[in-house]
CSV table of C-alpha atoms in Angstrom, one decimal:
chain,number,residue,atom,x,y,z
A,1,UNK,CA,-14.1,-2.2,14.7
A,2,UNK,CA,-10.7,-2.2,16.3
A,3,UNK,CA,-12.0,-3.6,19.9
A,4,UNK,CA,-14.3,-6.4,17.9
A,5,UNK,CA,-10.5,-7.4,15.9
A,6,UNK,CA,-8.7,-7.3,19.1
A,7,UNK,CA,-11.7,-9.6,20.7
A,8,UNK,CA,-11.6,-11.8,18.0
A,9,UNK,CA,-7.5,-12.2,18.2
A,10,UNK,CA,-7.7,-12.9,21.8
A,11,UNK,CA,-10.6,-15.9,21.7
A,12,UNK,CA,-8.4,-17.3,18.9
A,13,UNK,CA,-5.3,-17.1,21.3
A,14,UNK,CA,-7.4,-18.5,24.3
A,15,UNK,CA,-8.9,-21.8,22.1
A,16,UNK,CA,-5.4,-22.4,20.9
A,17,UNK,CA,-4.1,-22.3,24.3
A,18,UNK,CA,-6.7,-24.9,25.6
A,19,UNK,CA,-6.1,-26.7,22.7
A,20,UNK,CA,-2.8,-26.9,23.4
A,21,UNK,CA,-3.0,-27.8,27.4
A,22,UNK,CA,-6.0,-29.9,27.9
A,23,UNK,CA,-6.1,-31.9,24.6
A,24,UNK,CA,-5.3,-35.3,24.2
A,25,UNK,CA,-4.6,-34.4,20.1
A,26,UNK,CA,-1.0,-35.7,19.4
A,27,UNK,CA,2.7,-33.3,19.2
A,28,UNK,CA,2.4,-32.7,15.5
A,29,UNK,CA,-1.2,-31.8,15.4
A,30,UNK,CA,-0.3,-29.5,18.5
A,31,UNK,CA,2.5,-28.0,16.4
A,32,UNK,CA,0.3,-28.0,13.6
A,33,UNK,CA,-2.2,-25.6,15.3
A,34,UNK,CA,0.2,-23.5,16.5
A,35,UNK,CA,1.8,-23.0,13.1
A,36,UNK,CA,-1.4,-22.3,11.7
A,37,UNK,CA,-2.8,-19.8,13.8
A,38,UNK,CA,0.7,-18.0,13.8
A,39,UNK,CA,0.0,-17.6,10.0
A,40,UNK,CA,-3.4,-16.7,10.5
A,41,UNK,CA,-2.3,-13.9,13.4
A,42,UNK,CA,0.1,-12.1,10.6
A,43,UNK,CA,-2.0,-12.5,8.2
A,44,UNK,CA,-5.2,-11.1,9.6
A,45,UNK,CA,-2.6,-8.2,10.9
A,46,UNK,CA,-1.6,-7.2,7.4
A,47,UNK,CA,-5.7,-7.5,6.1
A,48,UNK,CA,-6.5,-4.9,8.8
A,49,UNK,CA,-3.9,-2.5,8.4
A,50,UNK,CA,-5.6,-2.4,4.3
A,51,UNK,CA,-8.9,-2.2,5.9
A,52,UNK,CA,-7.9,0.4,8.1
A,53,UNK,CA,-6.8,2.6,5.8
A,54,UNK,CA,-3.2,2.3,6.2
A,55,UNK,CA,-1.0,3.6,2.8
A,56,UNK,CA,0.0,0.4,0.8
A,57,UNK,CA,4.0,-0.1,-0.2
A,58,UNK,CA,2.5,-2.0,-3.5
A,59,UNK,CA,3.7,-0.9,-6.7
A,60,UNK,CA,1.8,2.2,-7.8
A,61,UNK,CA,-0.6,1.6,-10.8
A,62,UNK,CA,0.5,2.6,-13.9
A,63,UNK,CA,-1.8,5.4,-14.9
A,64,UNK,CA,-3.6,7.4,-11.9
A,65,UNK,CA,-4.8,10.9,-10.6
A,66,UNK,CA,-3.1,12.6,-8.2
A,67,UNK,CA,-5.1,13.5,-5.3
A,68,UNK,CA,-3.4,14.6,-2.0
A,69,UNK,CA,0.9,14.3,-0.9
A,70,UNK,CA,2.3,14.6,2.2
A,71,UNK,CA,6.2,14.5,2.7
A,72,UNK,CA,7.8,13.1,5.8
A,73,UNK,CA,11.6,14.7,5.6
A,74,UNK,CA,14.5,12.2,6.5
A,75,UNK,CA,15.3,13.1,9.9
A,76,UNK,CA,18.1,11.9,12.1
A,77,UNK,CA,15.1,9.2,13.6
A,78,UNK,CA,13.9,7.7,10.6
A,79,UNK,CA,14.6,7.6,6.7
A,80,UNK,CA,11.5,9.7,5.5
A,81,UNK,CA,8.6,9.0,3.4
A,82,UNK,CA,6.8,9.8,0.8
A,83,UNK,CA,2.9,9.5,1.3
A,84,UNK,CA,0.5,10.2,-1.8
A,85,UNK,CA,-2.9,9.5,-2.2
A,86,UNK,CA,-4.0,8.6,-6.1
A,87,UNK,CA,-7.3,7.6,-7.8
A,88,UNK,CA,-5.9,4.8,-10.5
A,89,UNK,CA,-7.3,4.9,-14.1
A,90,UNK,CA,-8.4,1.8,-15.8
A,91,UNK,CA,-9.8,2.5,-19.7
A,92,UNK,CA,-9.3,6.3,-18.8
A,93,UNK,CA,-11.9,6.5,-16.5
A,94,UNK,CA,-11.0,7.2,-12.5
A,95,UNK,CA,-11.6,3.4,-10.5
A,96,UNK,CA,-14.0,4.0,-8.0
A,97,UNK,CA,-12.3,4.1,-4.8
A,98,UNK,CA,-8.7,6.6,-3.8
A,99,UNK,CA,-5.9,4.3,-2.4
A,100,UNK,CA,-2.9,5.8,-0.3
A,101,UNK,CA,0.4,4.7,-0.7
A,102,UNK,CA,4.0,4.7,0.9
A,103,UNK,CA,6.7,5.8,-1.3
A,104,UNK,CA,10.5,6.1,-0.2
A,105,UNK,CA,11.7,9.5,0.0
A,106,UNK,CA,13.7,10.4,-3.1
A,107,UNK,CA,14.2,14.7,-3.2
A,108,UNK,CA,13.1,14.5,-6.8
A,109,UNK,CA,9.9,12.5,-6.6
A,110,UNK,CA,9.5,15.2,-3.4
A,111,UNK,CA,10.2,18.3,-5.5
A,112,UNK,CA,7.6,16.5,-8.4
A,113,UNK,CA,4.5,15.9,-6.1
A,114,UNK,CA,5.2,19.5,-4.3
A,115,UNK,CA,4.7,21.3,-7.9
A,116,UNK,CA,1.6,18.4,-8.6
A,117,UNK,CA,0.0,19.4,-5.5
A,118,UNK,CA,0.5,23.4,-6.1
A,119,UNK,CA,-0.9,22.9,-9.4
A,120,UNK,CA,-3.7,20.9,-8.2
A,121,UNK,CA,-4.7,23.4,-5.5
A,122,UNK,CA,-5.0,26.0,-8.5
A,123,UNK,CA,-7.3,23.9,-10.1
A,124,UNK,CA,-5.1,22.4,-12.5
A,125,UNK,CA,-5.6,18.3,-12.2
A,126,UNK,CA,-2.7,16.3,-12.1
A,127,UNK,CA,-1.9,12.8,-13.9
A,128,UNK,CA,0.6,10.8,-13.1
A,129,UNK,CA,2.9,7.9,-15.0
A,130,UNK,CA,4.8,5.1,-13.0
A,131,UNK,CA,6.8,3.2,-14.9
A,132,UNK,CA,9.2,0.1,-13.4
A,133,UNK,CA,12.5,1.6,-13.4
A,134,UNK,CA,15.1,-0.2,-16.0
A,135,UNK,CA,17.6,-2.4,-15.1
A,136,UNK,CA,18.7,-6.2,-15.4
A,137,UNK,CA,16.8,-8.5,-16.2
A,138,UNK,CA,16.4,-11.5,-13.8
A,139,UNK,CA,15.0,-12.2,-10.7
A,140,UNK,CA,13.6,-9.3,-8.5
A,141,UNK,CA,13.4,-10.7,-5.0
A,142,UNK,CA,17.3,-11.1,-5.3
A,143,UNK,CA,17.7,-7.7,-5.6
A,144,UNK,CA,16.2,-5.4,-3.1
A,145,UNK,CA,15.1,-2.1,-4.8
A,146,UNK,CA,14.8,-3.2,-8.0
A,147,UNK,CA,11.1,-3.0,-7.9
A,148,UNK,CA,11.0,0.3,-7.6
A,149,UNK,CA,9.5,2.6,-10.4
A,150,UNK,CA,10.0,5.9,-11.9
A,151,UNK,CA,7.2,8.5,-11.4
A,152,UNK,CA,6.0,11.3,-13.6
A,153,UNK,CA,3.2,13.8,-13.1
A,154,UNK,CA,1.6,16.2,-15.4
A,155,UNK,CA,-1.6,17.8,-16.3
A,156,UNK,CA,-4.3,16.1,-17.0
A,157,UNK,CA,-5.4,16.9,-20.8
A,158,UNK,CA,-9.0,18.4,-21.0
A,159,UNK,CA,-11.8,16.2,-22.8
A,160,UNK,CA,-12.3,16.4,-26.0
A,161,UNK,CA,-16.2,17.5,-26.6
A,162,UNK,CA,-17.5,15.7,-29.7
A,163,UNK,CA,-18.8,18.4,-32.2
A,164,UNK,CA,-22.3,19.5,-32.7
């Protein structure tokens, strides 16, 4: 899949180029083209990296099941992360597809999906709760890191059978 994408991005670079050299199309539709297909280049980039499997940095969903965690330590090179892979509910019921996400390291969101994933490898499932965290009111994308959320995990409560 990867050498048919990096086939397709490099016809699509090679029409625009002859486009651009042997055309007798005007400047702005030249500029036009260009702008276009440098919109089209990032945009296709970010669509892969979903498709490839690449952990998200959306908002988690509000209910989901915890599945896997890895934690990525801040280090001298980089700032750490917090990768976790969740199932989301919808209606109570597990969607049908796992989705992995990208969290920024926080030491107690780290210490909370270590004692989740224990708990999970003793066969204990674990739920988890992300909530926005509070704070003004306004707009959002004025303030960087006010979209992030608070995150709680706990067991998930066993069914309750309907009686005989």
């Amino acid at each position: 899949m990867t050498l048919a994408l990096t086939l397709t991005f490099i016809v699509l670079a090679a029409l625009t180029v002859l486009a651009l050299l042997w055309s007798r199309w005007p400047g702005w539709l030249k500029g036009l083209l260009v702008t276009g297909a440098a919109i089209f280049y990032f945009w296709a980039d970010g669509v892969v990296h979903d498709l490839a499997g690449w952990p998200t940095t959306d908002a988690l969903p509000e209910r989901f099941v915890l599945l896997a965690a890895v934690i990525e330590e801040p280090t001298n090179k980089g700032p750490g992360a917090l990768f976790i892979w969740v199932q989301a509910l919808q209606d109570g019921k597990p969607v049908r597809q796992p989705r992995g996400y990208q969290l920024p390291y926080a030491k107690d969101l780290h210490a909370l999906l270590n004692e989740g994933i224990k708990k999970s490898r003793q066969g204990v499932t674990q739920m988890g709760q992300a909530e926005p965290k509070a704070g003004k009111k306004g707009l959002n994308w004025l303030r960087p890191g006010s979209d992030e959320q608070v995150v709680k995990i706990r067991d998930l409560p066993a069914p309750q059978l309907p009686e005989k």
